Coordinates of C-alpha atoms and ligand atoms in Angstrom, one line a residue:
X1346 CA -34.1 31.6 -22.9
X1347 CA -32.5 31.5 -26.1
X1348 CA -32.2 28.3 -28.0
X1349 CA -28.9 26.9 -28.3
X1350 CA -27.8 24.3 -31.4
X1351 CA -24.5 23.4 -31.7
X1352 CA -22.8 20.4 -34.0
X1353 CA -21.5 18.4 -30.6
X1354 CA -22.5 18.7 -27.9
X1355 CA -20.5 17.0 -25.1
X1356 CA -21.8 16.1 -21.7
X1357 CA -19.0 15.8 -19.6
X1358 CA -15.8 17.8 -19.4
X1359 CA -13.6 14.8 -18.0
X1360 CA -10.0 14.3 -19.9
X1361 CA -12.7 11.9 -22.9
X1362 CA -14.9 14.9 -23.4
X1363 CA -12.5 17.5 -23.3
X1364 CA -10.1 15.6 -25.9
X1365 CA -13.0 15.5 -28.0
X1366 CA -14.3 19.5 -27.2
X1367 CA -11.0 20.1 -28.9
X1368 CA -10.2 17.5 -31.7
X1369 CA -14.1 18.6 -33.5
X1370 CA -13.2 22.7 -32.6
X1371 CA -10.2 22.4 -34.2
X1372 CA -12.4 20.7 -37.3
X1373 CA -14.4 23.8 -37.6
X1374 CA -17.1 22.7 -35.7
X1375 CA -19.5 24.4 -32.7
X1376 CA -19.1 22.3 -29.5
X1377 CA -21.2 22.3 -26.6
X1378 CA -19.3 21.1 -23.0
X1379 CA -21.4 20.5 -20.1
X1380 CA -19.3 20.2 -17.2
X1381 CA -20.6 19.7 -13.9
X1382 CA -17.4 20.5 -11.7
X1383 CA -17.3 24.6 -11.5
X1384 CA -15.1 25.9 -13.7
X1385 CA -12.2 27.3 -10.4
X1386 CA -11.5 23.9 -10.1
X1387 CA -9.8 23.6 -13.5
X1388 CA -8.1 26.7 -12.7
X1389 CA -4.0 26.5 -11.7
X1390 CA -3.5 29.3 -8.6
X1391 CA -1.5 31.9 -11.2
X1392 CA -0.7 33.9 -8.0
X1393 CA 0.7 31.1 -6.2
X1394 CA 4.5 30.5 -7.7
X1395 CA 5.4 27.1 -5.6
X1396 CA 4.7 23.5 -7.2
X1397 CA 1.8 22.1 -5.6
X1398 CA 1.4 19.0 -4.3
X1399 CA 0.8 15.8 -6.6
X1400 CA -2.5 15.3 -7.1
X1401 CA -3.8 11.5 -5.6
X1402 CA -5.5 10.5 -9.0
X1403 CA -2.9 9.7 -11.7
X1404 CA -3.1 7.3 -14.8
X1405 CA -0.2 5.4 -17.1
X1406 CA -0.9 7.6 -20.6
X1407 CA 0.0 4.8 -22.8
X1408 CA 2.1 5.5 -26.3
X1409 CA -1.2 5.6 -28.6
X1410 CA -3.0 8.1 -25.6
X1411 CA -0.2 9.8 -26.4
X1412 CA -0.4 10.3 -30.0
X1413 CA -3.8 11.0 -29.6
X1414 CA -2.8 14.0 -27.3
X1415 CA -0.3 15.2 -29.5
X1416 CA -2.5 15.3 -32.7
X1417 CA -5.3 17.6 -30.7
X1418 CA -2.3 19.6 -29.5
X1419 CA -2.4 19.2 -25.7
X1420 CA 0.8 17.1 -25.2
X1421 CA 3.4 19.7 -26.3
X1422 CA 1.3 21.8 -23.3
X1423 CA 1.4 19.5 -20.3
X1424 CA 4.2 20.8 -17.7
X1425 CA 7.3 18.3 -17.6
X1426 CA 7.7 19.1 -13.9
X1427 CA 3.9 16.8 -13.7
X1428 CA 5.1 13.7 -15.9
X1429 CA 7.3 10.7 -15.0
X1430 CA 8.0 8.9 -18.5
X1431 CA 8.5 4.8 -17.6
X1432 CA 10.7 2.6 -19.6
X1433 CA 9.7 -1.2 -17.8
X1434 CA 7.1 -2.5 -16.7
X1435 CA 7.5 -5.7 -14.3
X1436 CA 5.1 -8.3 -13.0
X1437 CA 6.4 -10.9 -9.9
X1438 CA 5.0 -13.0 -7.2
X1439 CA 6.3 -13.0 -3.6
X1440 CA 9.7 -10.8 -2.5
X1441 CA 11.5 -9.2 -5.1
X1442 CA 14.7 -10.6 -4.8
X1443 CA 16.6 -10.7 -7.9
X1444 CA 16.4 -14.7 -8.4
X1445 CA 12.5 -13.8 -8.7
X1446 CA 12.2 -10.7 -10.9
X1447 CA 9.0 -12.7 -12.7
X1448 CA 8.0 -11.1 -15.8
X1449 CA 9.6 -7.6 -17.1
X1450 CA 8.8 -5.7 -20.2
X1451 CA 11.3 -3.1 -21.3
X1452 CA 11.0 -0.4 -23.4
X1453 CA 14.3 -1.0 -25.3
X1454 CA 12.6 -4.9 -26.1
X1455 CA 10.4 -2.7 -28.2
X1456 CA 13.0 -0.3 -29.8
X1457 CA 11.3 2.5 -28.2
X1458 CA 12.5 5.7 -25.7
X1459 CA 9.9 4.7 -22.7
X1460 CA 7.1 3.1 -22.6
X1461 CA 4.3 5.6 -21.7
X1462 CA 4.1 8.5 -18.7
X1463 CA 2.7 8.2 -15.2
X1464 CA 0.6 11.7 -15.3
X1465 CA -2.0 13.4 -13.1
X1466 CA -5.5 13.0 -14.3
X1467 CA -6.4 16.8 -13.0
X1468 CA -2.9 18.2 -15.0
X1469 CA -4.3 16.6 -18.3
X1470 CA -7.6 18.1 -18.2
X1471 CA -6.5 21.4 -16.7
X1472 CA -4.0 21.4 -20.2
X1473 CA -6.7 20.6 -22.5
X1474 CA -9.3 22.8 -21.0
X1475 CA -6.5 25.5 -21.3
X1476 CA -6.3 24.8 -25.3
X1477 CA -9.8 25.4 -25.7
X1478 CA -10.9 27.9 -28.3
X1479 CA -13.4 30.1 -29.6
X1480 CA -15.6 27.3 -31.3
X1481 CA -16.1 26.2 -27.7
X1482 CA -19.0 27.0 -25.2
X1483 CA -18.6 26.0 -21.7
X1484 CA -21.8 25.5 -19.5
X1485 CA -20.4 24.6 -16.4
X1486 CA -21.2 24.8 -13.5
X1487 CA -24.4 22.9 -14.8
X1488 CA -25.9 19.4 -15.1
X1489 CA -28.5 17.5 -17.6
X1490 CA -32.1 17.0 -16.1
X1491 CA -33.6 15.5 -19.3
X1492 CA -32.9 14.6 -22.3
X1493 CA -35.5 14.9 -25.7
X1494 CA -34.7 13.3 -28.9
X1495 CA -37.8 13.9 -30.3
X1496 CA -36.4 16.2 -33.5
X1497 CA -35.4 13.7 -35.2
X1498 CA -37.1 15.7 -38.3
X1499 CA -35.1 18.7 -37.5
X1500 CA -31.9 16.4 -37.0
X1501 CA -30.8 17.5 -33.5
X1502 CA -31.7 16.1 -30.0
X1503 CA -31.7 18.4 -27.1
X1504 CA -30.9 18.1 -23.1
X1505 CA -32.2 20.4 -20.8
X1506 CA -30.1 21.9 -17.7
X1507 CA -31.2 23.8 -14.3
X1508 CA -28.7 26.3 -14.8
X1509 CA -28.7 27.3 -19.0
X1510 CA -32.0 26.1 -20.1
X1511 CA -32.1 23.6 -23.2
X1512 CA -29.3 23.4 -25.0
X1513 CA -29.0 21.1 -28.7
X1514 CA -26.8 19.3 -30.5
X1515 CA -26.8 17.2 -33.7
X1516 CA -24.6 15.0 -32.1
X1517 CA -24.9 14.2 -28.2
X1518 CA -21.7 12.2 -26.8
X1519 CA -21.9 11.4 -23.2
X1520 CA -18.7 11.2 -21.1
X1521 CA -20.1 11.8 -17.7
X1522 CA -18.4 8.9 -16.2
X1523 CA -19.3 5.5 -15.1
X1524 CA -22.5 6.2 -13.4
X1525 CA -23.5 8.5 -16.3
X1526 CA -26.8 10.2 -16.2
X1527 CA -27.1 10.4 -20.5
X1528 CA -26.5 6.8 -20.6
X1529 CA -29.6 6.6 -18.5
X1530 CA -31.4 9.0 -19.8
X1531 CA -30.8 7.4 -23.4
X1532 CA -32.1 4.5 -22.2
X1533 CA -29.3 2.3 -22.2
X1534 CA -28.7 -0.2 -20.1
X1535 CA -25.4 -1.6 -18.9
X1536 CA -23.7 -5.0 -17.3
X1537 CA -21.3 -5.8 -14.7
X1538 CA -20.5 -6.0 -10.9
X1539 CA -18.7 -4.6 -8.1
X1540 CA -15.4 -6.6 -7.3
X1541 CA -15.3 -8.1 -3.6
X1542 CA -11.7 -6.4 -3.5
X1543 CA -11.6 -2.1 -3.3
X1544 CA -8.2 -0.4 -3.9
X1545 CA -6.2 2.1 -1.3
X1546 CA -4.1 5.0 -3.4
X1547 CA -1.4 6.7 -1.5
X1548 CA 0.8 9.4 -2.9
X1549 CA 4.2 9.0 -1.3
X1550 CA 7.8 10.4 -1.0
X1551 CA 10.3 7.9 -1.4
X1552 CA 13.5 7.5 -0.2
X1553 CA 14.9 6.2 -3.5
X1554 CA 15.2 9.0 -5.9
X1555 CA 12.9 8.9 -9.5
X1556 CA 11.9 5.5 -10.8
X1557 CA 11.3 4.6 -14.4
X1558 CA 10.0 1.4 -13.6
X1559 CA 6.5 0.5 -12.9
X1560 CA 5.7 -2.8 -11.1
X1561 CA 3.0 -4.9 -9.1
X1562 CA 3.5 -7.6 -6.9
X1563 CA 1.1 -10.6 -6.3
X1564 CA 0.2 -11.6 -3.2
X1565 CA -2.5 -14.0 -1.9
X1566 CA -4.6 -10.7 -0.8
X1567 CA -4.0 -8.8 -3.9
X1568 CA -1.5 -6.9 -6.1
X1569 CA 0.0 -4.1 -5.0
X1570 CA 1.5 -1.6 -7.4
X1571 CA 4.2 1.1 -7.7
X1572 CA 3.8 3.7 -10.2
X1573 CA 6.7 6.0 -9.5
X1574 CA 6.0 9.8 -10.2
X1575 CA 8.1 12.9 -11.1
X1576 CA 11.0 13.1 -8.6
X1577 CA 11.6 11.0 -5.5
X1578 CA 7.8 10.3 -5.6
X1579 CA 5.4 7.3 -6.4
X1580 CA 1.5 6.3 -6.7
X1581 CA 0.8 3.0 -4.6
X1582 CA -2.2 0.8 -5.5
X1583 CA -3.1 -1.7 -2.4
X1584 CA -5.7 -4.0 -3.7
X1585 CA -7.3 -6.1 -0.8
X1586 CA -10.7 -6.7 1.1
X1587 CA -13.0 -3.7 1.3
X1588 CA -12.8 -3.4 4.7
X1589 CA -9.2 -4.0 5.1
X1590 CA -9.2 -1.3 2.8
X1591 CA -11.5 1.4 4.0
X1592 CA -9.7 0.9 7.8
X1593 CA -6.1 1.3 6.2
X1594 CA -7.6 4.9 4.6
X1595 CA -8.8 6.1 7.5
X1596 CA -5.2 5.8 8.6
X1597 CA -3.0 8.6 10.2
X1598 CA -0.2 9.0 7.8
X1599 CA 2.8 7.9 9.9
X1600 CA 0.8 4.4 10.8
X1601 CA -0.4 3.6 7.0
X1602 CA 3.2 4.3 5.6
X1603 CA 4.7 1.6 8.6
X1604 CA 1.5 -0.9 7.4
X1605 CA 2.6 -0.3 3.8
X1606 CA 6.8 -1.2 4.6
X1607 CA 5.3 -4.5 6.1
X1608 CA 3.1 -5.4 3.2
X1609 CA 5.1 -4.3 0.1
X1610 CA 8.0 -5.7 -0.8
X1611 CA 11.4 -4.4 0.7
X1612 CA 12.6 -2.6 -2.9
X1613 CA 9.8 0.0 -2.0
X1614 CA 12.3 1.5 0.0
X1615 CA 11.7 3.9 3.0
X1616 CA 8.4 5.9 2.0
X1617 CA 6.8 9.0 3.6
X1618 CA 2.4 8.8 3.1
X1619 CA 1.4 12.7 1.7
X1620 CA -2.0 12.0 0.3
X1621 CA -4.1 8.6 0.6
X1622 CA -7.7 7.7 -0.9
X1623 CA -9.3 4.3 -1.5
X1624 CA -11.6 3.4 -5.0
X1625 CA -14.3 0.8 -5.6
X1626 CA -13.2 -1.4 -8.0
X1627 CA -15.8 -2.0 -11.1
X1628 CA -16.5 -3.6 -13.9
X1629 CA -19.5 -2.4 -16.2
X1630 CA -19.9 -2.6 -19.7
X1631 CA -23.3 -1.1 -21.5
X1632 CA -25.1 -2.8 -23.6
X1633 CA -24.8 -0.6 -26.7
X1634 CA -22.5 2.3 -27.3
X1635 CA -25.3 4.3 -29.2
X1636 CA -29.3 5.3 -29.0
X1637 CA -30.7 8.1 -31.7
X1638 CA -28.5 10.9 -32.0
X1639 CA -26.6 10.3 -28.1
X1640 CA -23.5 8.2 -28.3
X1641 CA -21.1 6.8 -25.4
X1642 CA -17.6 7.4 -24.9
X1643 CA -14.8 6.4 -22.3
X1644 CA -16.0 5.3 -18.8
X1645 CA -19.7 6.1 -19.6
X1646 CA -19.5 3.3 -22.2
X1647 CA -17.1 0.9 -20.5
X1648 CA -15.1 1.1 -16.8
X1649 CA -12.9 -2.1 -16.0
X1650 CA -10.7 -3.2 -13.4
X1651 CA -7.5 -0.3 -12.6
X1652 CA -4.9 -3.5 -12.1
X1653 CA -3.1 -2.9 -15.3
X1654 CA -4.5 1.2 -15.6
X1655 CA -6.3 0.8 -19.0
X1656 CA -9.5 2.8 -18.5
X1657 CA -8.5 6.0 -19.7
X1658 CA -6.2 4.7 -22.7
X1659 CA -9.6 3.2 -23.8
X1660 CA -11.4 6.0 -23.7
X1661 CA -8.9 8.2 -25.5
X1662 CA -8.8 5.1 -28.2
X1663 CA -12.9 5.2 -28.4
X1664 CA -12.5 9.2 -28.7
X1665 CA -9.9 8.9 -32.1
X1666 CA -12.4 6.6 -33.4
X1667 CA -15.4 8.8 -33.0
X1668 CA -13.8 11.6 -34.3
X1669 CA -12.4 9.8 -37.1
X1670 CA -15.3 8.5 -38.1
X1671 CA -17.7 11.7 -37.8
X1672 CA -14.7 13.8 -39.5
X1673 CA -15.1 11.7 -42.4
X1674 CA -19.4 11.7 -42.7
X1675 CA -19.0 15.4 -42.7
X1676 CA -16.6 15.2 -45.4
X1677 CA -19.1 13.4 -47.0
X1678 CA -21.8 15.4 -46.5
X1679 CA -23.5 13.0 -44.2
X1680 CA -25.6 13.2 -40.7
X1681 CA -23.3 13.5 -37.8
X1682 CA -25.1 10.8 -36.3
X1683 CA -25.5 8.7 -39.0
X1684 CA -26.1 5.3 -38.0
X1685 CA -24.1 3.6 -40.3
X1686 CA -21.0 5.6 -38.6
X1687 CA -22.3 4.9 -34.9
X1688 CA -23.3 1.6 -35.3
X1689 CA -19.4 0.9 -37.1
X1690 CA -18.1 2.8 -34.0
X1691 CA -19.8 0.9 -31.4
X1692 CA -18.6 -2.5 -32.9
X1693 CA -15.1 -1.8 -33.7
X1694 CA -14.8 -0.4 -30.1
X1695 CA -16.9 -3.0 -28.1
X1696 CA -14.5 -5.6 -29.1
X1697 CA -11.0 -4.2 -28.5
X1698 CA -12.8 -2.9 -25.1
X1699 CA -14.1 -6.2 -24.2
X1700 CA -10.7 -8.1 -24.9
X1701 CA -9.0 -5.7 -22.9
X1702 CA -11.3 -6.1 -20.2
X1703 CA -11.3 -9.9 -20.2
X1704 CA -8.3 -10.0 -20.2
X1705 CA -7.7 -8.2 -16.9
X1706 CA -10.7 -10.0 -15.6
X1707 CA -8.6 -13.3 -16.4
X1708 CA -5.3 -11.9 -14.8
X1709 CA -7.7 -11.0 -11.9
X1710 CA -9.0 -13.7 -11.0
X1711 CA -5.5 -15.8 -11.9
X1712 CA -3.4 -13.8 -9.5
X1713 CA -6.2 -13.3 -6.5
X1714 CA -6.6 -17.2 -5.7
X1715 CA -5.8 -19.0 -3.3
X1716 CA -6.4 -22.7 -4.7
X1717 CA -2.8 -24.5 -5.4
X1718 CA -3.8 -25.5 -9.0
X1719 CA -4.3 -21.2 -10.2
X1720 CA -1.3 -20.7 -7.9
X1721 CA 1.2 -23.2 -10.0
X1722 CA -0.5 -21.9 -13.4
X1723 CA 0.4 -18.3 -12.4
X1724 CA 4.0 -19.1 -11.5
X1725 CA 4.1 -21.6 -14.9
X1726 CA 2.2 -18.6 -16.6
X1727 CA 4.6 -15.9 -15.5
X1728 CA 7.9 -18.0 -16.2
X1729 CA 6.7 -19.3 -19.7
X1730 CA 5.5 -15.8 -20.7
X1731 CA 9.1 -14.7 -19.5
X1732 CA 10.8 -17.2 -21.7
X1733 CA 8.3 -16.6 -24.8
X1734 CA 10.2 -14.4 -27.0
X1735 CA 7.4 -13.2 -29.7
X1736 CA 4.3 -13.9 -26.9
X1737 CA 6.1 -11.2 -24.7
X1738 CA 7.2 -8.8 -27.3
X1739 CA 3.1 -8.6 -28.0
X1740 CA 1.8 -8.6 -24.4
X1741 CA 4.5 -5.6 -23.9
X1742 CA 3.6 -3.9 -27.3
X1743 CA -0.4 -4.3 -26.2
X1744 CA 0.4 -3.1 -23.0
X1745 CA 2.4 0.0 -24.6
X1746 CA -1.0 1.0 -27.0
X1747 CA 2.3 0.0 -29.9
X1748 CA -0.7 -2.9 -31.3
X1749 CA -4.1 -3.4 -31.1
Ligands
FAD2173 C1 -7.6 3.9 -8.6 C2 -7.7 4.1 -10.1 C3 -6.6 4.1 -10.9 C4 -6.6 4.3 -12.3 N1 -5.5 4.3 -13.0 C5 -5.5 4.4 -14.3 C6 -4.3 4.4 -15.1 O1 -3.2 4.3 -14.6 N2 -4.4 4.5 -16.5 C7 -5.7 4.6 -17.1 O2 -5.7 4.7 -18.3 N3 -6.8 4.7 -16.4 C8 -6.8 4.6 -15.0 N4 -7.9 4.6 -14.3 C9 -9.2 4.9 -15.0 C10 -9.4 6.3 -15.4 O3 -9.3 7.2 -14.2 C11 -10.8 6.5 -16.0 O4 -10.9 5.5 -17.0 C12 -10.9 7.9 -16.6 O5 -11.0 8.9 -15.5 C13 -12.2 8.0 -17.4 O6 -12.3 9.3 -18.0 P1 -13.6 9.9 -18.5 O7 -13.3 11.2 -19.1 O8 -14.3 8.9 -19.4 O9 -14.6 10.0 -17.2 P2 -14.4 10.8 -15.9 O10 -12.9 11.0 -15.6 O11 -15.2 10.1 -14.9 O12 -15.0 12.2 -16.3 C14 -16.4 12.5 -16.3 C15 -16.6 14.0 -16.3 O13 -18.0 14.2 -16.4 C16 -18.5 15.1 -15.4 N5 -19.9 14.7 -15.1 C17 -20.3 13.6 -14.5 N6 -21.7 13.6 -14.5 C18 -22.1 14.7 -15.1 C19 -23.3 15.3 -15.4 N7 -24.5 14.7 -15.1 N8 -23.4 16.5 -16.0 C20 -22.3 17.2 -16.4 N9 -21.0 16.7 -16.1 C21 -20.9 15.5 -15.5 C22 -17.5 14.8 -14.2 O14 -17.5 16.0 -13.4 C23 -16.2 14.6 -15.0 O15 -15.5 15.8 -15.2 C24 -7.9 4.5 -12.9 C25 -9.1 4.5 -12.1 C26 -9.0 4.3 -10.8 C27 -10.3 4.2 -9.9

């Protein structure tokens, strides 16, 4: 077989690594993409002229995701008829009745249009992976066996595949995912757990027509979430025991919609269930971001709790980073995996990571317990954040991806 050396070469053709595949093509430089999903899957049915159905994975795309997607080009592409934009975002404990709206971030508090966009995860990568050009090469259906960074003299490392052989790169990112196989292969370790709680994700038609509001509600056995989607449509996050959860999955439609009028509150509105799923929740953080010439990006380096649906808006902020910063050591003339550059990488974004998953740890752990004292704080918490003008102008602007 041919030998194959490319600039990058990305493992993982997820909505991290494909943002990347385009932002270093567009640079001038040959990218690698090793995909393990076949390629049909990221294929839209041409022939078939009707709207399909929302997909059951979707994520908040935060303002800065968004600017990230617009500089590589992909925004302008994704299909309005697949994004809801939201303008609040609102946080309360118990019923929603309107002496009890808790805490509420708007997007006019913040002199901006919206807030961010509720989008399908399969629509993003299916517009990115349609953008991508000729200094592109796709190996996909294929997956990594090994991995040899032994040419360190020849400045390229190299992994090797079932399907195409070894293929090189003088820059190996990894953005397989949380249970990444480069990470392991690299050697490097990670930290974390599995929380008791798992989350149920049912796509739903509502009887309200199009929300721009996003909220959650906490309850003693969990939030549970409303992310409303484009027409008379919404994503609902039940977080709650594992088994509670798995048995509410396995569901018939008609019975899980009547469980979820019962346990959400009553400005849900009448809901039909068209799709339902449940997720692991988990937390896992790896103990360094980089090892020789392979370097980590989005879930692969970090995955944290969905509560306040972060995980991706991390990894698109990890991907800016590592471009920027490789962008510039080629202008300089410099190794694409310079240390300098990967070691400044992995610090900058190890810490904004970290805060932001703390920080939903804390809120976790705050709004799931049942002891009186954490139940007062929470209710002190949410009315004094309410009430704090400049505190809640940053949690909403941090929220928003508007500061860091
Ligand atoms: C219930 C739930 C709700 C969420 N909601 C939000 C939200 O609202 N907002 C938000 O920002 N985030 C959200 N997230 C998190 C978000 O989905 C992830 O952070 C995001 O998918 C990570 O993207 P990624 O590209 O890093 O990894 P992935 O999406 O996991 O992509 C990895 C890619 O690598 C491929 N791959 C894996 N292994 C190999 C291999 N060995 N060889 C080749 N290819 C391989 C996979 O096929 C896949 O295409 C949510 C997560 C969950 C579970």
């Amino acid at each position: 077989m041919t030998k194959k050396l490319f600039d990058i070469l990305i493992v993982g053709g997820g909505m991290v690594g494909a943002s990347l595949a385009l932002r270093f093509s567009q640079a001038g430089l040959q990218v690698a993409v090793i995909e393990k999903t076949p390629l049909s899957s990221m294929q839209a049915d041409a022939a078939d002229p009707t709207e399909p159905p929302i997909d059951l994975r979707v994520s908040a795309i935060n303002r800065r995701s968004e600017q990230w997607l617009q500089d590589i080009g992909v925004w302008q592409h994704l299909p309005a008829t697949r994004l809801c934009p939201y303008r609040a975002l609102q946080a309360f404990e118990g019923d929603s009745e309107p002496q009890n709206q808790g805490l509420t971030f708007t997007a006019s508090e913040l002199n901006q249009p919206y807030l961010g966009h509720i989008i399908e995860n399969i629509s993003l990568q299916r517009a990115m992976w349609q953008q991508f050009n000729e200094f592109i090469t796709l190996f996909c259906p294929a997956t990594v066996t090994a991995l040899s960074q032994q040419s360190e003299v020849a400045g390229y490392a190299s992994v090797s595949t079932a399907e195409f052989g070894e293929i090189s790169g003088r820059l190996l990112i990894a953005a397989d995912g949380a249970q990444s196989q480069l990470r392991t292969l690299a050697g490097i370790g990670h930290n974390g757990w599995q929380y008791q709680q798992a989350c149920l994700v049912a796509t739903v038609a509502t009887e309200y027509p199009q929300q721009d509001i996003t909220w959650q509600q906490f309850t003693e056995q969990g939030p549970r979430a409303f992310l409303p989607l484009p027409g008379a449509q919404a994503s609902l996050v039940w977080y709650d025991d594992l088994a509670k959860v798995k048995a509410l999955a396995q569901l018939p439609a008609a019975q899980l919609a009547a469980e979820i009028q019962q346990s959400f509150p009553a400005k849900l509105g009448k809901i039909t269930v068209k799709q339902q799923g449940w997720f692991p929740l988990t937390r896992m953080h790896a103990n360094r971001y980089w090892q020789g010439r392979v370097v980590l990006v989005g879930d692969a380096a970090h995955s944290i709790n969905p509560l306040a649906g972060q995980g991706v808006n991390l990894g698109f902020a990890d991907a800016a980073l590592l471009a920027e910063l490789v962008l510039q050591a080629l202008a300089e003339g410099r190794d694409l995996a310079d240390s300098e550059l990967l070691q400044q990488y992995w610090q900058q974004r190890k810490k904004a990571n970290l805060l932001m998953m703390s920080a939903m740890d804390g809120f976790y752990q705050l709004f799931s317990s049942r002891w009186p004292v954490l139940r007062l704080a929470r209710k002190l918490g949410l009315t004094a954040a309410a009430k704090a003008g400049p505190l809640k102008a940053w949690v909403g602007a941090y929220a928003a991806g508007l500061k860091d």
